[in-house]
Structure formats: C-alpha cells, structure tokens
XYZ file of C-alpha atoms in Angstrom:
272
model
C 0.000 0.000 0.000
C 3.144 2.344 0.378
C 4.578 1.493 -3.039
C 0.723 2.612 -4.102
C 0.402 5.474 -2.082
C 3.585 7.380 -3.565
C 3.481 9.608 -5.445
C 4.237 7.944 -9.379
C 1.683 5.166 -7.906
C -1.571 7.887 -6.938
C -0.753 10.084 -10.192
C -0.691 6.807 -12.513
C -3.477 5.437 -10.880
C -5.793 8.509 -10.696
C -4.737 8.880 -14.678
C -5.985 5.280 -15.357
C -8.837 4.925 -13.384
C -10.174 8.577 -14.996
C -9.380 7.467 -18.363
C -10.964 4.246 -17.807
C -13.794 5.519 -16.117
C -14.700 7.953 -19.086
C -14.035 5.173 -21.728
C -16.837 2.960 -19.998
C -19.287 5.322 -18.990
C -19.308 7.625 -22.024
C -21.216 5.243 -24.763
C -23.826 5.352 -21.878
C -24.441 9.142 -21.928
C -23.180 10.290 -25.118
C -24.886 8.604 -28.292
C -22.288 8.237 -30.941
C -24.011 10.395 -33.713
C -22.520 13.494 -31.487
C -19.614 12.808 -32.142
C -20.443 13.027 -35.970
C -22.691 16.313 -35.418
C -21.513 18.947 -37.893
C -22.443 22.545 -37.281
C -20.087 24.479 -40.446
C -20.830 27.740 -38.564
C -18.781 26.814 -35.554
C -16.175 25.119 -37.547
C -12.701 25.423 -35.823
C -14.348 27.692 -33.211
C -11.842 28.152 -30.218
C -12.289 26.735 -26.784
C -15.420 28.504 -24.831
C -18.507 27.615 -22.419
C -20.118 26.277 -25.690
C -17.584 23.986 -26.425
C -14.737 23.815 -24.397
C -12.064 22.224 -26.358
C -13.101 23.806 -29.218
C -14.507 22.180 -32.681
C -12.668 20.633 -35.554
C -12.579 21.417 -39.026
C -16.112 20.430 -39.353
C -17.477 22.156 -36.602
C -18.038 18.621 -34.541
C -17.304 19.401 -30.586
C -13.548 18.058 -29.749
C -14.801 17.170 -25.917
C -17.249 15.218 -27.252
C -14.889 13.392 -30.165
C -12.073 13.140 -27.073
C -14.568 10.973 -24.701
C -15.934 9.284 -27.670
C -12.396 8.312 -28.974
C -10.950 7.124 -25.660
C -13.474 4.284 -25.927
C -12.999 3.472 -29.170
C -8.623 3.592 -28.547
C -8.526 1.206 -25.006
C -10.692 -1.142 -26.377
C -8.882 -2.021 -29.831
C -5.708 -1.702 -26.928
C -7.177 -3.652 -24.401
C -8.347 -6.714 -27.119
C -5.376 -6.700 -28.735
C -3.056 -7.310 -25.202
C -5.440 -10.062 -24.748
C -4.900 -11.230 -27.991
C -1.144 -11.404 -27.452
C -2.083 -12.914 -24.091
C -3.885 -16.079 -25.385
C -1.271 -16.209 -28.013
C 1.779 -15.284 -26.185
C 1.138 -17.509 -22.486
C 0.655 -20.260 -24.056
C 3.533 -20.252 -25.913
C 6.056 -19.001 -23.806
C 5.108 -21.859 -21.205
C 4.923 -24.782 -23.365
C 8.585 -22.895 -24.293
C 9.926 -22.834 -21.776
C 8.730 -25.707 -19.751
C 9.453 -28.547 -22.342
C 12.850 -26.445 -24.042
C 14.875 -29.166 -26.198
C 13.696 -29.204 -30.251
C 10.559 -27.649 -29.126
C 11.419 -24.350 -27.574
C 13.769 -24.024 -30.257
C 11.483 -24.269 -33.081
C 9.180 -22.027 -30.965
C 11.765 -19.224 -30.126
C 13.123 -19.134 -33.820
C 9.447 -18.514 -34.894
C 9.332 -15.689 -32.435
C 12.943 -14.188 -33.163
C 11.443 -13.817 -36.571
C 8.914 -11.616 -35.464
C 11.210 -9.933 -33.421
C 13.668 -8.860 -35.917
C 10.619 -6.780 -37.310
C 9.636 -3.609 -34.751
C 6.687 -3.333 -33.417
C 4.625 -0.719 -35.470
C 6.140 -1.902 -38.831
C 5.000 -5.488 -38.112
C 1.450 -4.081 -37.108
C 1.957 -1.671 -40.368
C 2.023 -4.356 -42.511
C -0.098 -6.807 -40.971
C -3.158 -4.285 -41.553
C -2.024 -2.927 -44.703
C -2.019 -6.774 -45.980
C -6.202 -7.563 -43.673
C -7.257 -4.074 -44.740
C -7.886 -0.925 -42.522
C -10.792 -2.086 -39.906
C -11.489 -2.130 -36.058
C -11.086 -5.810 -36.274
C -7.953 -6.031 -38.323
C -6.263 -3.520 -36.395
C -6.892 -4.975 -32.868
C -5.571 -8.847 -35.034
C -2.008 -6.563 -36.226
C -1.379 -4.682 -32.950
C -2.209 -7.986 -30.897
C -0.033 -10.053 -33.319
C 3.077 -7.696 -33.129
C 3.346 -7.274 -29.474
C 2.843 -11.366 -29.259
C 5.944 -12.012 -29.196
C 7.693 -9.708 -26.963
C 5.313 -11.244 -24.154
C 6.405 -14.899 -25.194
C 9.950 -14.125 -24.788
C 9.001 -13.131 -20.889
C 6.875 -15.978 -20.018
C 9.809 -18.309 -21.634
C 12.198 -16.445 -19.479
C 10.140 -16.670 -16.353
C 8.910 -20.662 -17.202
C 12.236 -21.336 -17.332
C 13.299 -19.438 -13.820
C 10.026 -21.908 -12.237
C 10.953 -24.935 -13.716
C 13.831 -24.809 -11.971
C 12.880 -24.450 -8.405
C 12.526 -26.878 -5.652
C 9.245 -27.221 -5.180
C 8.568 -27.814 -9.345
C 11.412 -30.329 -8.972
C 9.580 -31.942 -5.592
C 5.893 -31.941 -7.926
C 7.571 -33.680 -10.522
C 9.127 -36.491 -8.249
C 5.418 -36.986 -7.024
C 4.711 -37.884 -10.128
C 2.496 -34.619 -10.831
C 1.606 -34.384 -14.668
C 2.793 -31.952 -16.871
C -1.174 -30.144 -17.642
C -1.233 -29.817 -13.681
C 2.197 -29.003 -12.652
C 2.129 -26.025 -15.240
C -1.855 -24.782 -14.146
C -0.870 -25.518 -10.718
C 2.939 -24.369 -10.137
C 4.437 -22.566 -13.193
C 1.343 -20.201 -14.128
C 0.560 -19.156 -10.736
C 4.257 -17.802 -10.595
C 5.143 -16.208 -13.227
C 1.460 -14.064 -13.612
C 2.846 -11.231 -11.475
C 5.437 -10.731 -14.292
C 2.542 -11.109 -17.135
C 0.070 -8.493 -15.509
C 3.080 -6.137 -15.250
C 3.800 -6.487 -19.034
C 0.270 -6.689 -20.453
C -0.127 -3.246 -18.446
C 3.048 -1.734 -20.262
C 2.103 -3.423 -23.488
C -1.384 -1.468 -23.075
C 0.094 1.684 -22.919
C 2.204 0.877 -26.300
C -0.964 -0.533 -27.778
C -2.606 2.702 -27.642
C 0.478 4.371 -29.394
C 0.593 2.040 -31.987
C -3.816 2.624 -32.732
C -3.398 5.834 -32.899
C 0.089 5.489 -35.282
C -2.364 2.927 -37.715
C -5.037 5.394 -37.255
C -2.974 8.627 -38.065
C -1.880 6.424 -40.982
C -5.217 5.706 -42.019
C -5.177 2.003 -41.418
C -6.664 2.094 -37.965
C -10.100 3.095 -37.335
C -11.949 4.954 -40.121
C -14.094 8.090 -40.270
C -16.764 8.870 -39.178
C -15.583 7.194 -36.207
C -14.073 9.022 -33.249
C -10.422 8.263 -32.641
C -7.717 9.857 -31.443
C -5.283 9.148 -34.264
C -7.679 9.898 -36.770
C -8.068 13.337 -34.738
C -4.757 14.558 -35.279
C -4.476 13.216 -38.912
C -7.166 15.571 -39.704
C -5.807 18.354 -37.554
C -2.800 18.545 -39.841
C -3.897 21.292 -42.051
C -5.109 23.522 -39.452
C -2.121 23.936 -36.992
C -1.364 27.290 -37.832
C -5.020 28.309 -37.420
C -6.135 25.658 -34.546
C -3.928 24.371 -32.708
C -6.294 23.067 -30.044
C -7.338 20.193 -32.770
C -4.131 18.380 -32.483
C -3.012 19.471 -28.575
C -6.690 17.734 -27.740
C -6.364 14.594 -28.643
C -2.403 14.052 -28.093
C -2.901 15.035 -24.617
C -5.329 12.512 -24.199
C -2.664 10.414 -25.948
C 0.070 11.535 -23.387
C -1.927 11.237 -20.751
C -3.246 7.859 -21.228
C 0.189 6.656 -21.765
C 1.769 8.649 -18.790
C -0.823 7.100 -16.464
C -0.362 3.411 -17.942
C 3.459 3.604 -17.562
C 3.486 5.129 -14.306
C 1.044 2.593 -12.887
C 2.630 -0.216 -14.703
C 6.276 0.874 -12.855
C 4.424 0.541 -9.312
C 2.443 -2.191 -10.259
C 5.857 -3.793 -10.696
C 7.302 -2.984 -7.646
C 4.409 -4.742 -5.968
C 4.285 -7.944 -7.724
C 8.017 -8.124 -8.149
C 9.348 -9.440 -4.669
C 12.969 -8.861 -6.386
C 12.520 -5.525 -6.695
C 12.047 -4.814 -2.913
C 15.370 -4.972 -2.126
C-alpha cells in the first residue's frame, strides 16, 4: 500500500482509473451520432462555455470526439493485449517448460517476429487484412505477441527450476497440472506487469495505424484519426491536435506510471 500510495503510484493510478472511467461510462451518456454532429458555422471555433475544447474542421465538438475516442482507442488496446495474451502464455510456457527441439522451433518462430519492430509489423499486418477495427486490434495484438512470449519463456524457465517444481515432478504430478498448478501461478505477477506496459504501447501504436489511415476509419471518433485531420489547421487551430495528443500523453503517462508501481508490488525482487 506504500509502493501505491507514492506519489508515481496515486498520479498513474488517478490517470488510469479517470481514463478508464470515461471510456466505460461515455457510450452510456453520449450517443455516438454526437460525435459526428456537424455545425459548419462553428467550424474550428476556439475553446469557450459552448464547447470547451473547441470544434474541428467540421465544426463537430472536440470534448465530445475526445470521450468518444478514448473508448474506441482502449478497447482495440485492451483486445489486442489479450490477444497477445492467449497467443503469447501459451507459448512461452509450453517454451519454456518442455525447451529441447521444441522451444527451439518455438523461439526461432518468435525471433522472426522480433527482428521486425513493433509498429512496422502491425503496419504491414493491416495494410495486408485491410484498414478495420477488427484487423487492427488482429495486427497490434499479433506484433506485441511475441515480446510477451519471450518473458513468459524467461520466467517458465526461472520456475521450472525451483525446488518445489522439482519436488511436484518427483510426485509424479503431470505436466497439464504441474504447469496450471505451479508454473502459471508464478510467473502471472510478471505477465500483468507487461500486459499493463504493453497497453500503454498498444494505444500508441492505434493511434500510429489510425494517423496512418489504417486504424479506425471516419466517421468514427479516434484519437489518431483526430490529429491526422488536424494537420492542415495547426497554424489556425492548434487546439485540434493538442486535444487529442494530450489525451494520448496522458493515457500513456498514467499506464506507464502505474505499470512501474504495479511492478514494484508484484516483483518481490525488486524490494530490495
């Protein structure tokens, strides 16, 4: 409760439970046709009681496109961790429990992935499906895959070779229930940790497809597809590109910062 109470852990938690908090309740409020209202007489009006963030180029209100979009971004972030999850646990454990021809046929499949970075991989992956919500939470779950496998292989293999997994395994536990019951239950600390981090890339990377234009597509609120459009009116309104890449920063601020105290917690090593 310490490590949560400091300072990096209240600021990174207050950011993510906010954020959070409007993503979920927002849909329930705010119908998503205002976030496609145009009014052309209040196009790229500045911030005021009327609209407080101001309005884009098409005179739709940036508060309401900012609530709308921070929906739309953590849950193509949040699907596509969980994609990498159910990819990634899996095989990482089956890695790095059984190792021999197996892990190395796994691992070379994954240092494949790995020599490509992140973004290009997810780049090309929805270039190749096509630009949809779908197909963009498949590319950005796909490329962070196997940066997650390589931990859980690393961990797997720190378990396997502890005293107690070595006591299971002379009581002639079987390999389905010595990893559900001794190598999973250890090395989850490690995975919440990353899938937290990886969330706060995930976002990055939506709104880099999105900016891009193979992310989400218009009408649809987003805040990639925000500051795409706000390129051509910097010098007149800048408030249509500061918007949305503060909720951007912020987002990923909070998600960091929480995921750095989240690791301190789990992370009995990191005590000392």
């Amino acid at each position: 409760m310490r490590r949560f109470l400091s300072a990096k852990g209240l600021v990174g938690l207050t950011l993510v439970v906010l954020i959070v908090a409007i993503a979920l309740v927002a849909p329930l409020f705010i119908p998503e046709t205002a976030g496609t209202r145009m009014d052309m007489r209040a196009r790229l009006a500045g911030p005021s009681l009327v609209h407080p963030f101001g309005t884009d180029q098409l005179g739709r209100d940036l508060l309401v496109r900012v609530v709308l979009g921070a929906h739309t971004s953590l849950t193509i972030a949040g699907l596509a961790v969980l994609l990498s999850i159910v990819v990634g646990l899996p095989l990482g454990v089956v890695s790095g429990y059984y190792r021999g021809h197996l892990d190395n046929l796994l691992m070379r499949l994954v240092d494949t992935l790995l020599a490509f970075p992140a973004l290009l991989l997810a780049l090309t992956i929805s270039a190749m499906l096509g630009p949809s919500l779908q197909n963009t939470v498949i590319a950005i779950g796909v490329a962070f895959t196997p940066y997650l496998a390589r931990i859980v292989r690393g961990e797997a293999l720190r378990v396997v070779q502890m005293p107690y997994v070595e006591a299971a395994r002379a009581a002639g536990t079987s390999d389905p229930m010595m990893i559900v019951r001794h190598i999973l239950p250890n090395i989850m600390p490690q995975v919440i940790v990353q899938a937290t981090i990886s969330l706060a890339f995930a976002i990055l990377a939506e709104a880099g497809l999105s900016f891009l234009g193979l992310g989400t597509q218009p009408p649809a609120s987003s805040w990639g597809l925000m500051i795409q459009a706000s390129r051509d009116y910097l010098d007149r309104a800048p408030w249509t590109a500061l918007v949305p890449g503060a909720a951007v920063a912020m987002t990923v601020l909070g998600l960091n910062m929480f995921g750095d105290v989240l690791r301190d917690v789990l992370d009995p090593r990191a005590r000392a």
